[in-house]
Amino acid sequence: MKHQPPPPPLPLSQPPSMGATVAGGVASVISTMNGNSSSGIEAVKCRPPIYPKPKTPSFDKDRDYIGFATLPEQVHRKSVKRGFEFTLMVVGESGLGKSTLINSLFLGDLYKNRQMPNVEERIEKTTKVEKKTMDIEERGVRLRLTVVDTPGFGDAINCEDSWRVCTQYIDEQFRQYFTDESGLNRRNIQDNRVHCCLYFVPPWGHSLRQMDLDLIRRLHRKVNIVLVIGKADCLNKQEVRKLKERILQDLEDNHIQLYQFPECDSDEDDDFKQQDRELKASIPFAVVGSNTILEVAGKKVRGRQYPWGVVNVEDPEHSDFIKLRTFLISTHMQDLKDTTQDVHYENFRAQCISQISQHALRERGKLKRDSISSTNGFDAAISETDRLLLQKDEEIRRMQDMLTQMQEKLKQTHLMEMKKNDSVIDV
Ligand code: GDP
């Protein structure tokens, strides 16, 4: 049976090419909010999304047309209507350029009211979790982006709690999702699970430090980790290459697995395959961030002005910033979410279910033991009562015997006396 090919869905957003500038990225940041918890999220009025209307199939013209070929279009429409959520965790010691990079990536200002701790505060400081949410809209597609920051990470002399705070936060979000999912109302579950963790490695030093390895080892089975070398303008090209090689070697030696890029489909076009290869080869991304727009040769660029020249953040020769943005936003955001759902959350869920069933088994065993012991007690109590009853029965029976004997004796005595009286009369 010949099926009429459906009309192609209208393109809503095209991924920017690797060399694209900020203009190709996020169109408008609708609101920026600060807060430590999800409760800090306000209702934000968004422009109504523009999504394509489904074409009504013309049944009269072509009777062979069933219509299921519009399914991708229907899914597309529904997803656009619902909007998207993405949670990004940023981990790394303070001063590595995390906030600058996030602002550069999403063209917002998430860190307006930031207060920097002084040295004494930093020595004693414990790692906190700060959650900031912004609603972004681009060509009618709405994205609720949540950035989870960990200020104080690695600041204190004792870094023990740094990794604990991160792992606890990730687990808590999984637990909350698991609870919501197992509840009665599963319709409007808010997904706060961490979909990606950008881990910042300092450009100084020769490779990963022990604390980096400790944390990454604890996180790599819970979240998609993407390594980023911050402030990469401190290094020349050769130094960047060497540092990347050593970091990858360290990870391999320690059996640590970062986020694995999915294999490119064979039917993808050559440009996409080339882009995918370049992205994979760039890991860990060596990035430069800046919130300053400079004018270079008549063009406005996001960059850092130095006495010897300008570092153009978006120039692939200067940094992997555009590659990171392409990967994170344009090409792999959905895969990061899918991996979170299918791999990390599934692991957590399987552990939870096994713990729950073990607990239930233990409880059942305990109940059984309790009921057996209480039944034994009941039996014992019953046999004691029976014994007492039997004893009483025996006593009553003995008394009845005695009574019968006494009655018998009385009867005989009475008979004898009567006989005596009779004989007296006879005489
Ligand atoms: P955070 O504490 O990790 O969030 O770091 P910030 O983003 O607040 O940056 C700390 C300082 O480093 C600021 O003065 C930034 O201007 C500067 N900075 C941020 N990104 C870069 C970068 O890529 N290269 C250089 N050289 N400096 C940067």
XYZ file of C-alpha atoms and ligand atoms in Angstrom:
455
model
C 0.000 0.000 0.000
C 1.380 3.346 -1.007
C 1.353 6.025 1.683
C 1.295 9.686 0.907
C 4.358 11.293 2.544
C 3.235 13.822 5.169
C 4.117 17.487 4.897
C 7.428 18.102 6.728
C 7.072 19.746 10.170
C 7.841 23.437 10.197
C 11.324 24.038 11.610
C 11.127 25.888 14.919
C 14.758 26.286 15.697
C 17.806 25.278 13.833
C 20.908 24.396 15.803
C 23.530 27.064 15.299
C 26.608 25.973 13.467
C 29.818 25.559 15.438
C 31.021 28.979 14.504
C 27.735 30.671 15.304
C 27.680 33.785 17.410
C 25.523 34.711 20.363
C 22.808 35.856 17.995
C 22.261 32.250 17.002
C 21.705 31.208 20.579
C 19.032 32.046 23.126
C 16.656 34.737 21.942
C 15.192 36.152 25.106
C 15.551 35.626 28.821
C 12.115 36.201 30.238
C 12.995 36.359 33.873
C 15.828 35.741 36.262
C 15.253 34.654 39.793
C 17.550 33.912 42.690
C 16.796 31.525 45.510
C 18.053 28.582 47.468
C 15.203 26.282 46.766
C 12.621 25.422 44.231
C 10.124 27.400 46.264
C 11.764 30.551 44.927
C 10.201 30.005 41.533
C 7.658 32.634 40.563
C 5.013 32.456 37.940
C 6.365 33.976 34.779
C 4.223 35.237 31.965
C 5.567 33.937 28.712
C 4.675 34.871 25.189
C 2.435 32.202 23.682
C 4.543 29.657 21.842
C 4.321 29.497 18.078
C 3.963 25.941 16.953
C 2.870 24.588 13.601
C -0.710 23.543 13.086
C -1.093 19.942 11.953
C -2.107 19.604 8.351
C -5.509 17.934 8.060
C -5.143 14.875 5.829
C -7.350 14.989 2.752
C -9.165 11.660 3.028
C -11.270 12.297 -0.031
C -8.323 12.817 -2.323
C -6.206 9.871 -1.227
C -7.864 6.912 0.379
C -4.507 5.181 1.017
C -3.442 7.877 3.442
C -3.772 6.679 7.061
C -2.187 9.676 8.755
C 0.277 8.237 11.265
C 3.128 9.867 9.404
C 2.197 13.090 11.213
C 3.085 11.475 14.566
C 6.485 13.227 14.812
C 4.672 16.493 14.154
C 2.156 15.762 16.902
C 4.938 14.922 19.375
C 6.777 18.065 18.334
C 3.694 20.254 18.885
C 2.963 18.704 22.264
C 6.556 19.098 23.482
C 6.717 22.708 22.365
C 3.421 23.427 24.089
C 4.616 21.803 27.317
C 8.017 23.521 27.272
C 11.333 22.039 28.340
C 13.182 21.779 31.632
C 16.892 21.397 32.096
C 18.962 21.361 35.266
C 22.652 22.052 35.165
C 24.921 21.682 38.161
C 28.128 23.715 38.232
C 30.897 22.451 40.450
C 34.356 23.853 40.996
C 36.241 26.057 43.395
C 35.368 29.731 43.464
C 37.118 32.114 41.101
C 37.380 29.615 38.235
C 34.956 31.588 36.072
C 31.828 29.469 36.603
C 29.325 32.318 36.922
C 30.866 34.210 34.015
C 30.630 31.129 31.832
C 26.999 30.412 32.739
C 26.038 34.015 32.016
C 27.925 33.853 28.701
C 26.267 30.552 27.758
C 22.700 31.589 28.467
C 23.015 35.347 27.895
C 21.573 36.145 31.284
C 22.719 37.517 34.579
C 22.088 34.816 37.103
C 24.534 36.175 39.642
C 23.400 39.783 40.130
C 23.130 39.762 43.916
C 26.172 37.674 44.597
C 28.180 38.321 47.770
C 31.787 37.244 47.939
C 32.973 35.795 51.289
C 36.170 37.137 52.835
C 39.205 34.972 53.627
C 38.154 34.075 57.202
C 34.690 33.139 56.050
C 36.135 31.009 53.290
C 38.401 29.016 55.651
C 35.429 27.939 57.743
C 32.962 27.888 54.922
C 30.887 24.860 54.144
C 29.634 24.057 50.691
C 26.065 25.184 50.020
C 23.691 24.490 47.216
C 22.167 27.478 45.484
C 19.502 27.074 42.877
C 18.713 29.714 40.300
C 16.046 29.405 37.684
C 15.422 31.338 34.532
C 12.822 30.983 31.832
C 14.219 31.409 28.363
C 12.332 31.570 25.117
C 13.679 31.171 21.618
C 11.485 31.117 18.535
C 8.470 30.051 20.563
C 10.309 27.257 22.374
C 10.361 27.724 26.127
C 13.112 26.380 28.336
C 13.130 26.494 32.105
C 16.796 26.396 32.989
C 17.863 25.683 36.544
C 21.465 26.219 37.492
C 22.566 24.533 40.691
C 25.663 26.206 42.025
C 27.809 24.960 44.883
C 29.419 28.067 46.376
C 32.115 27.280 48.882
C 33.133 24.116 47.024
C 36.763 23.335 47.830
C 37.163 26.618 49.738
C 37.453 25.196 53.237
C 40.641 23.534 54.449
C 38.698 20.351 54.948
C 37.003 19.525 51.628
C 35.249 16.433 52.980
C 31.807 17.960 52.936
C 32.184 19.387 49.417
C 31.500 16.118 47.627
C 28.936 15.050 50.200
C 26.806 18.134 49.513
C 26.851 17.433 45.759
C 26.029 13.732 46.024
C 23.325 14.378 48.619
C 21.682 16.995 46.426
C 21.624 14.703 43.396
C 20.225 11.802 45.460
C 17.575 14.020 47.042
C 16.271 15.059 43.633
C 16.134 11.425 42.514
C 14.352 10.483 45.754
C 11.824 13.282 45.323
C 11.149 12.208 41.743
C 10.795 8.580 42.839
C 8.318 9.594 45.566
C 6.312 11.767 43.162
C 6.324 9.059 40.533
C 5.056 6.468 43.008
C 2.325 8.802 44.281
C -1.278 9.086 43.226
C -1.047 12.242 41.168
C 1.679 11.762 38.566
C 0.427 14.316 36.106
C 2.392 17.406 37.078
C 5.643 16.064 38.427
C 8.359 18.683 38.455
C 11.619 17.252 37.250
C 14.419 18.700 39.373
C 16.870 15.909 38.652
C 20.334 17.105 37.669
C 20.777 16.421 33.977
C 24.377 17.519 33.642
C 27.227 18.466 35.927
C 29.807 20.881 34.562
C 32.915 20.169 36.590
C 35.494 22.966 36.436
C 39.152 22.020 36.492
C 41.658 24.830 37.120
C 44.064 25.642 34.269
C 46.986 25.650 36.687
C 48.420 22.363 37.844
C 49.390 19.432 35.692
C 46.263 17.326 35.743
C 43.373 16.420 38.013
C 43.951 16.846 41.731
C 43.105 14.233 44.333
C 40.006 16.175 45.387
C 38.821 16.311 41.748
C 39.244 12.559 41.404
C 37.500 11.946 44.734
C 34.491 13.957 43.732
C 34.238 12.740 40.150
C 34.537 9.130 41.331
C 31.619 9.666 43.675
C 29.491 11.398 41.083
C 30.118 9.614 37.805
C 27.472 6.945 38.345
C 24.853 9.445 39.468
C 25.071 12.236 36.915
C 26.407 13.089 33.449
C 29.738 14.750 34.160
C 31.207 17.094 31.576
C 34.694 18.360 32.368
C 35.590 21.941 31.628
C 39.017 23.572 31.962
C 38.201 27.059 33.235
C 40.071 30.255 32.324
C 41.764 28.498 29.422
C 43.201 31.820 28.209
C 45.900 31.285 30.869
C 47.331 28.487 28.695
C 48.754 28.391 25.185
C 47.553 25.873 22.619
C 50.220 23.303 23.405
C 49.608 23.543 27.149
C 45.872 23.080 26.616
C 46.499 19.974 24.519
C 48.891 18.487 27.118
C 46.543 19.222 30.018
C 43.641 17.586 28.177
C 45.751 14.491 27.460
C 46.817 14.153 31.088
C 43.282 14.623 32.372
C 41.950 11.926 30.036
C 44.784 9.606 31.103
C 43.994 10.209 34.791
C 40.355 9.398 34.199
C 41.234 6.199 32.408
C 43.705 5.144 35.119
C 41.030 5.681 37.757
C 38.284 3.927 35.771
C 36.150 7.022 35.729
C 33.587 7.384 32.999
C 32.382 10.832 32.055
C 29.274 11.450 29.946
C 29.514 9.196 26.901
C 28.555 10.804 23.609
C 26.090 8.629 21.719
C 27.286 7.157 18.451
C 26.389 9.222 15.424
C 23.725 7.594 13.239
C 25.092 6.401 9.909
C 22.373 8.267 8.005
C 23.365 11.640 9.487
C 24.769 14.132 7.020
C 28.522 14.653 6.737
C 28.485 18.088 8.375
C 26.757 16.693 11.447
C 29.193 13.771 11.614
C 32.138 16.162 11.355
C 30.677 18.364 14.100
C 30.131 15.316 16.305
C 33.753 14.226 15.798
C 35.034 17.697 16.674
C 32.903 17.838 19.818
C 34.144 14.443 20.992
C 37.747 15.394 20.287
C 37.441 18.603 22.328
C 36.699 16.946 25.653
C 37.477 18.268 28.242
C 36.337 21.627 26.880
C 38.876 24.392 27.481
C 36.732 27.475 27.895
C 37.043 31.212 28.316
C 34.132 33.271 29.630
C 33.374 36.948 29.485
C 30.424 39.213 30.064
C 31.991 42.059 28.106
C 31.155 42.893 24.519
C 34.133 44.359 22.659
C 34.489 45.749 19.179
C 37.094 43.989 17.062
C 37.576 45.040 13.435
C 34.127 46.642 13.403
C 32.468 43.498 14.787
C 30.970 43.162 18.261
C 32.403 40.141 20.057
C 32.213 38.698 23.540
C 35.786 38.813 24.745
C 38.511 39.695 27.174
C 40.724 42.678 26.487
C 44.413 42.268 27.395
C 47.305 44.697 26.803
C 48.556 42.371 24.063
C 45.209 41.788 22.377
C 41.675 40.459 22.624
C 40.598 36.926 23.480
C 37.452 36.283 21.492
C 35.411 33.880 23.585
C 33.521 32.621 20.541
C 36.550 32.090 18.338
C 37.237 28.317 18.119
C 40.945 29.160 17.838
C 40.842 30.819 21.258
C 38.515 28.560 23.241
C 36.031 25.672 23.117
C 33.216 27.940 24.321
C 31.115 27.588 21.150
C 31.666 23.827 21.104
C 30.508 23.580 24.705
C 27.431 25.675 23.948
C 26.622 23.678 20.821
C 26.969 20.433 22.748
C 25.044 21.547 25.818
C 22.217 23.431 24.174
C 21.885 22.606 20.492
C 22.904 19.005 20.023
C 22.981 16.974 23.247
C 20.555 18.543 25.738
C 17.907 15.901 25.053
C 20.440 13.068 25.198
C 21.690 14.358 28.565
C 18.100 14.225 29.812
C 17.532 10.768 28.341
C 20.733 9.408 29.893
C 19.678 10.859 33.251
C 16.322 9.110 32.967
C 17.440 5.815 31.410
C 20.766 5.237 33.151
C 21.279 7.274 36.329
C 17.687 7.445 37.545
C 17.114 3.795 36.622
C 20.136 2.828 38.774
C 18.779 4.855 41.664
C 15.267 3.421 41.190
C 16.572 -0.155 41.050
C 18.509 0.418 44.296
C 15.442 1.947 45.939
C 13.196 -0.921 44.888
C 15.703 -3.528 46.053
C 16.055 -1.737 49.420
C 12.284 -1.489 49.779
C 11.778 -5.180 48.983
C 14.587 -6.184 51.376
C 12.989 -4.055 54.077
C 9.570 -5.579 53.348
C 11.070 -9.087 53.544
C 12.706 -8.287 56.880
C 9.436 -6.839 58.207
C 7.475 -9.877 57.029
C 10.014 -12.188 58.710
C 9.736 -10.196 61.922
C 5.926 -10.309 61.816
C 5.996 -14.045 61.244
C 8.362 -14.589 64.165
C 6.200 -12.370 66.377
C 3.017 -14.213 65.417
C 4.671 -17.617 66.006
C 5.869 -16.597 69.431
C 2.475 -15.108 70.313
C 0.735 -18.304 69.114
C 3.053 -20.374 71.318
C 2.201 -18.135 74.255
C -1.476 -18.544 73.496
C -1.091 -22.325 73.425
C 0.732 -22.242 76.723
C -1.953 -20.058 78.263
C -4.656 -22.405 76.971
C -2.969 -25.520 78.350
C -2.559 -23.889 81.781
C -6.286 -23.052 81.898
C -7.137 -26.563 80.764
C -4.963 -28.025 83.482
C -6.723 -25.914 86.118
C -10.119 -26.889 84.731
C -9.198 -30.564 84.749
C -7.980 -30.210 88.318
C -11.282 -28.630 89.331
C -13.220 -31.349 87.485
C -11.274 -33.974 89.350
C -11.972 -32.291 92.684
C -15.698 -32.057 91.899
C -15.756 -35.725 90.858
C -13.993 -36.733 94.089
C -16.445 -34.706 96.175
C -19.366 -36.262 94.311
C -17.939 -39.740 95.081
C -17.557 -38.829 98.697
C -21.125 -37.513 98.769
C -22.442 -40.710 97.169
C -20.501 -42.829 99.708
C -21.881 -40.778 102.603
C -25.429 -41.063 101.237
C -24.944 -44.809 100.860
C -23.700 -45.076 104.449
C -26.640 -43.029 105.745
C -29.068 -45.234 103.860
C -27.593 -48.426 105.349
C -27.624 -46.998 108.853
C -31.231 -45.992 108.423
C -32.164 -49.520 107.182
C -30.403 -51.152 110.102
C -32.203 -48.941 112.590
C -35.524 -49.751 110.972
C -34.792 -53.483 111.193
C -33.890 -53.081 114.892
C -37.168 -51.300 115.591
C -39.108 -54.040 113.771
C -37.543 -56.772 115.906
C -38.364 -54.893 119.097
C -42.031 -54.763 118.078
C -42.041 -58.469 117.211
C -40.993 -59.405 120.732
P 33.317 31.788 40.016
O 33.592 32.146 41.431
O 33.865 30.466 39.666
O 31.880 31.927 39.675
O 34.143 32.850 39.107
P 33.651 34.192 38.414
O 32.865 33.915 37.213
O 33.029 35.060 39.436
O 35.042 34.791 37.934
C 36.049 35.162 38.841
C 36.979 36.149 38.151
O 37.594 35.526 37.020
C 36.262 37.391 37.616
O 37.109 38.482 37.796
C 36.100 37.119 36.126
O 36.068 38.272 35.361
C 37.329 36.290 35.826
N 37.118 35.343 34.753
C 35.967 34.694 34.468
N 36.155 33.909 33.408
C 37.440 34.040 33.015
C 38.232 33.493 31.957
O 37.761 32.666 31.175
N 39.512 33.884 31.886
C 40.064 34.767 32.754
N 41.346 35.095 32.588
N 39.362 35.309 33.741
C 38.059 34.965 33.881
